Amino acid sequence: AVRADAVHKLAGSAAVLGAEELRLFLKDLERDYRRGHEEAGRARIPELDAIWGRTRDEIAACLNHTPGIGDGDRSPGIPEGD
């Protein structure tokens, strides 16, 4: 149940980010773990690597196209960091 709970939390984070492909994959992985299909879950990890790569690229592209993020400028209301 620990593995399934961890995957569940990751799926929630993916949902918050709008990473639908990652969220759906993680929900399926969670289901495998909850049903006791540990081997099936572990066998899917290479697929997770590929999905995470695409998700990471999409997040980076989004950040690079958002004014004030990724271009050295700060958006209004965001204080200077340490």
JSON list of C-alpha atoms in Angstrom, two decimals, residues 2-82:
[
{"chain": "A", "resi": 2, "resn": "VAL", "atom": "CA", "xyz": [2.93, 2.34, 0.57]},
{"chain": "A", "resi": 3, "resn": "ARG", "atom": "CA", "xyz": [3.92, 2.23, -3.10]},
{"chain": "A", "resi": 4, "resn": "ALA", "atom": "CA", "xyz": [0.31, 2.75, -4.22]},
{"chain": "A", "resi": 5, "resn": "ASP", "atom": "CA", "xyz": [-0.08, 5.70, -1.85]},
{"chain": "A", "resi": 6, "resn": "ALA", "atom": "CA", "xyz": [3.10, 7.32, -3.17]},
{"chain": "A", "resi": 7, "resn": "VAL", "atom": "CA", "xyz": [1.98, 6.85, -6.78]},
{"chain": "A", "resi": 8, "resn": "HIS", "atom": "CA", "xyz": [-1.43, 8.28, -5.85]},
{"chain": "A", "resi": 9, "resn": "LYS", "atom": "CA", "xyz": [0.23, 11.45, -4.53]},
{"chain": "A", "resi": 10, "resn": "LEU", "atom": "CA", "xyz": [2.30, 11.76, -7.70]},
{"chain": "A", "resi": 11, "resn": "ALA", "atom": "CA", "xyz": [-0.84, 11.39, -9.83]},
{"chain": "A", "resi": 12, "resn": "GLY", "atom": "CA", "xyz": [-2.42, 14.23, -7.85]},
{"chain": "A", "resi": 13, "resn": "SER", "atom": "CA", "xyz": [0.60, 16.42, -8.49]},
{"chain": "A", "resi": 14, "resn": "ALA", "atom": "CA", "xyz": [0.45, 15.58, -12.18]},
{"chain": "A", "resi": 15, "resn": "ALA", "atom": "CA", "xyz": [-3.22, 16.63, -12.20]},
{"chain": "A", "resi": 16, "resn": "VAL", "atom": "CA", "xyz": [-2.37, 19.97, -10.61]},
{"chain": "A", "resi": 17, "resn": "LEU", "atom": "CA", "xyz": [0.23, 20.56, -13.33]},
{"chain": "A", "resi": 18, "resn": "GLY", "atom": "CA", "xyz": [-2.19, 19.55, -16.08]},
{"chain": "A", "resi": 19, "resn": "ALA", "atom": "CA", "xyz": [0.07, 16.67, -17.09]},
{"chain": "A", "resi": 20, "resn": "GLU", "atom": "CA", "xyz": [-2.75, 14.43, -18.27]},
{"chain": "A", "resi": 21, "resn": "GLU", "atom": "CA", "xyz": [-0.67, 11.69, -19.90]},
{"chain": "A", "resi": 22, "resn": "LEU", "atom": "CA", "xyz": [1.43, 11.35, -16.75]},
{"chain": "A", "resi": 23, "resn": "ARG", "atom": "CA", "xyz": [-1.65, 11.43, -14.51]},
{"chain": "A", "resi": 24, "resn": "LEU", "atom": "CA", "xyz": [-3.40, 8.68, -16.45]},
{"chain": "A", "resi": 25, "resn": "PHE", "atom": "CA", "xyz": [-0.31, 6.50, -16.45]},
{"chain": "A", "resi": 26, "resn": "LEU", "atom": "CA", "xyz": [0.17, 6.97, -12.71]},
{"chain": "A", "resi": 27, "resn": "LYS", "atom": "CA", "xyz": [-3.49, 6.14, -12.00]},
{"chain": "A", "resi": 28, "resn": "ASP", "atom": "CA", "xyz": [-3.06, 2.87, -13.92]},
{"chain": "A", "resi": 29, "resn": "LEU", "atom": "CA", "xyz": [0.17, 2.16, -12.05]},
{"chain": "A", "resi": 30, "resn": "GLU", "atom": "CA", "xyz": [-1.56, 2.86, -8.75]},
{"chain": "A", "resi": 31, "resn": "ARG", "atom": "CA", "xyz": [-4.30, 0.41, -9.67]},
{"chain": "A", "resi": 32, "resn": "ASP", "atom": "CA", "xyz": [-1.69, -2.26, -10.42]},
{"chain": "A", "resi": 33, "resn": "TYR", "atom": "CA", "xyz": [-0.07, -1.75, -7.03]},
{"chain": "A", "resi": 34, "resn": "ARG", "atom": "CA", "xyz": [-3.38, -1.71, -5.15]},
{"chain": "A", "resi": 35, "resn": "ARG", "atom": "CA", "xyz": [-4.33, -5.02, -6.80]},
{"chain": "A", "resi": 36, "resn": "GLY", "atom": "CA", "xyz": [-1.02, -6.54, -5.68]},
{"chain": "A", "resi": 37, "resn": "HIS", "atom": "CA", "xyz": [0.48, -6.62, -9.18]},
{"chain": "A", "resi": 38, "resn": "GLU", "atom": "CA", "xyz": [3.94, -5.47, -8.04]},
{"chain": "A", "resi": 39, "resn": "GLU", "atom": "CA", "xyz": [5.78, -7.10, -10.95]},
{"chain": "A", "resi": 40, "resn": "ALA", "atom": "CA", "xyz": [3.46, -5.53, -13.51]},
{"chain": "A", "resi": 41, "resn": "GLY", "atom": "CA", "xyz": [4.05, -2.14, -11.91]},
{"chain": "A", "resi": 42, "resn": "ARG", "atom": "CA", "xyz": [7.82, -2.52, -11.91]},
{"chain": "A", "resi": 43, "resn": "ALA", "atom": "CA", "xyz": [7.75, -3.68, -15.53]},
{"chain": "A", "resi": 44, "resn": "ARG", "atom": "CA", "xyz": [6.10, -0.38, -16.52]},
{"chain": "A", "resi": 45, "resn": "ILE", "atom": "CA", "xyz": [8.85, 1.86, -15.09]},
{"chain": "A", "resi": 46, "resn": "PRO", "atom": "CA", "xyz": [10.65, 2.26, -18.47]},
{"chain": "A", "resi": 47, "resn": "GLU", "atom": "CA", "xyz": [7.36, 3.56, -19.89]},
{"chain": "A", "resi": 48, "resn": "LEU", "atom": "CA", "xyz": [7.20, 6.04, -17.01]},
{"chain": "A", "resi": 49, "resn": "ASP", "atom": "CA", "xyz": [10.67, 7.31, -17.92]},
{"chain": "A", "resi": 50, "resn": "ALA", "atom": "CA", "xyz": [9.49, 8.14, -21.44]},
{"chain": "A", "resi": 51, "resn": "ILE", "atom": "CA", "xyz": [6.28, 9.80, -20.24]},
{"chain": "A", "resi": 52, "resn": "TRP", "atom": "CA", "xyz": [8.18, 11.85, -17.67]},
{"chain": "A", "resi": 53, "resn": "GLY", "atom": "CA", "xyz": [10.60, 13.00, -20.39]},
{"chain": "A", "resi": 54, "resn": "ARG", "atom": "CA", "xyz": [7.72, 14.27, -22.53]},
{"chain": "A", "resi": 55, "resn": "THR", "atom": "CA", "xyz": [6.05, 15.87, -19.50]},
{"chain": "A", "resi": 56, "resn": "ARG", "atom": "CA", "xyz": [9.26, 17.61, -18.47]},
{"chain": "A", "resi": 57, "resn": "ASP", "atom": "CA", "xyz": [9.71, 18.94, -22.01]},
{"chain": "A", "resi": 58, "resn": "GLU", "atom": "CA", "xyz": [6.12, 20.26, -22.04]},
{"chain": "A", "resi": 59, "resn": "ILE", "atom": "CA", "xyz": [6.61, 22.01, -18.69]},
{"chain": "A", "resi": 60, "resn": "ALA", "atom": "CA", "xyz": [9.87, 23.56, -19.88]},
{"chain": "A", "resi": 61, "resn": "ALA", "atom": "CA", "xyz": [8.22, 24.76, -23.09]},
{"chain": "A", "resi": 62, "resn": "CYS", "atom": "CA", "xyz": [5.37, 26.28, -21.09]},
{"chain": "A", "resi": 63, "resn": "LEU", "atom": "CA", "xyz": [7.79, 28.07, -18.77]},
{"chain": "A", "resi": 64, "resn": "ASN", "atom": "CA", "xyz": [9.81, 29.35, -21.71]},
{"chain": "A", "resi": 65, "resn": "HIS", "atom": "CA", "xyz": [6.66, 30.90, -23.23]},
{"chain": "A", "resi": 66, "resn": "THR", "atom": "CA", "xyz": [5.39, 32.50, -20.03]},
{"chain": "A", "resi": 67, "resn": "PRO", "atom": "CA", "xyz": [6.38, 36.16, -19.65]},
{"chain": "A", "resi": 68, "resn": "GLY", "atom": "CA", "xyz": [8.61, 36.62, -16.65]},
{"chain": "A", "resi": 69, "resn": "ILE", "atom": "CA", "xyz": [9.50, 32.94, -16.35]},
{"chain": "A", "resi": 70, "resn": "GLY", "atom": "CA", "xyz": [12.64, 31.49, -17.85]},
{"chain": "A", "resi": 71, "resn": "ASP", "atom": "CA", "xyz": [13.72, 34.72, -19.51]},
{"chain": "A", "resi": 72, "resn": "GLY", "atom": "CA", "xyz": [15.41, 36.46, -16.62]},
{"chain": "A", "resi": 73, "resn": "ASP", "atom": "CA", "xyz": [12.52, 38.90, -16.12]},
{"chain": "A", "resi": 74, "resn": "ARG", "atom": "CA", "xyz": [10.27, 38.77, -13.11]},
{"chain": "A", "resi": 75, "resn": "SER", "atom": "CA", "xyz": [6.52, 38.88, -13.27]},
{"chain": "A", "resi": 76, "resn": "PRO", "atom": "CA", "xyz": [4.81, 41.71, -11.39]},
{"chain": "A", "resi": 77, "resn": "GLY", "atom": "CA", "xyz": [4.31, 40.90, -7.75]},
{"chain": "A", "resi": 78, "resn": "ILE", "atom": "CA", "xyz": [7.04, 38.28, -7.52]},
{"chain": "A", "resi": 79, "resn": "PRO", "atom": "CA", "xyz": [9.67, 39.50, -5.06]},
{"chain": "A", "resi": 80, "resn": "GLU", "atom": "CA", "xyz": [13.36, 39.14, -5.70]},
{"chain": "A", "resi": 81, "resn": "GLY", "atom": "CA", "xyz": [14.77, 35.91, -4.24]},
{"chain": "A", "resi": 82, "resn": "ASP", "atom": "CA", "xyz": [17.73, 35.40, -1.95]}
]
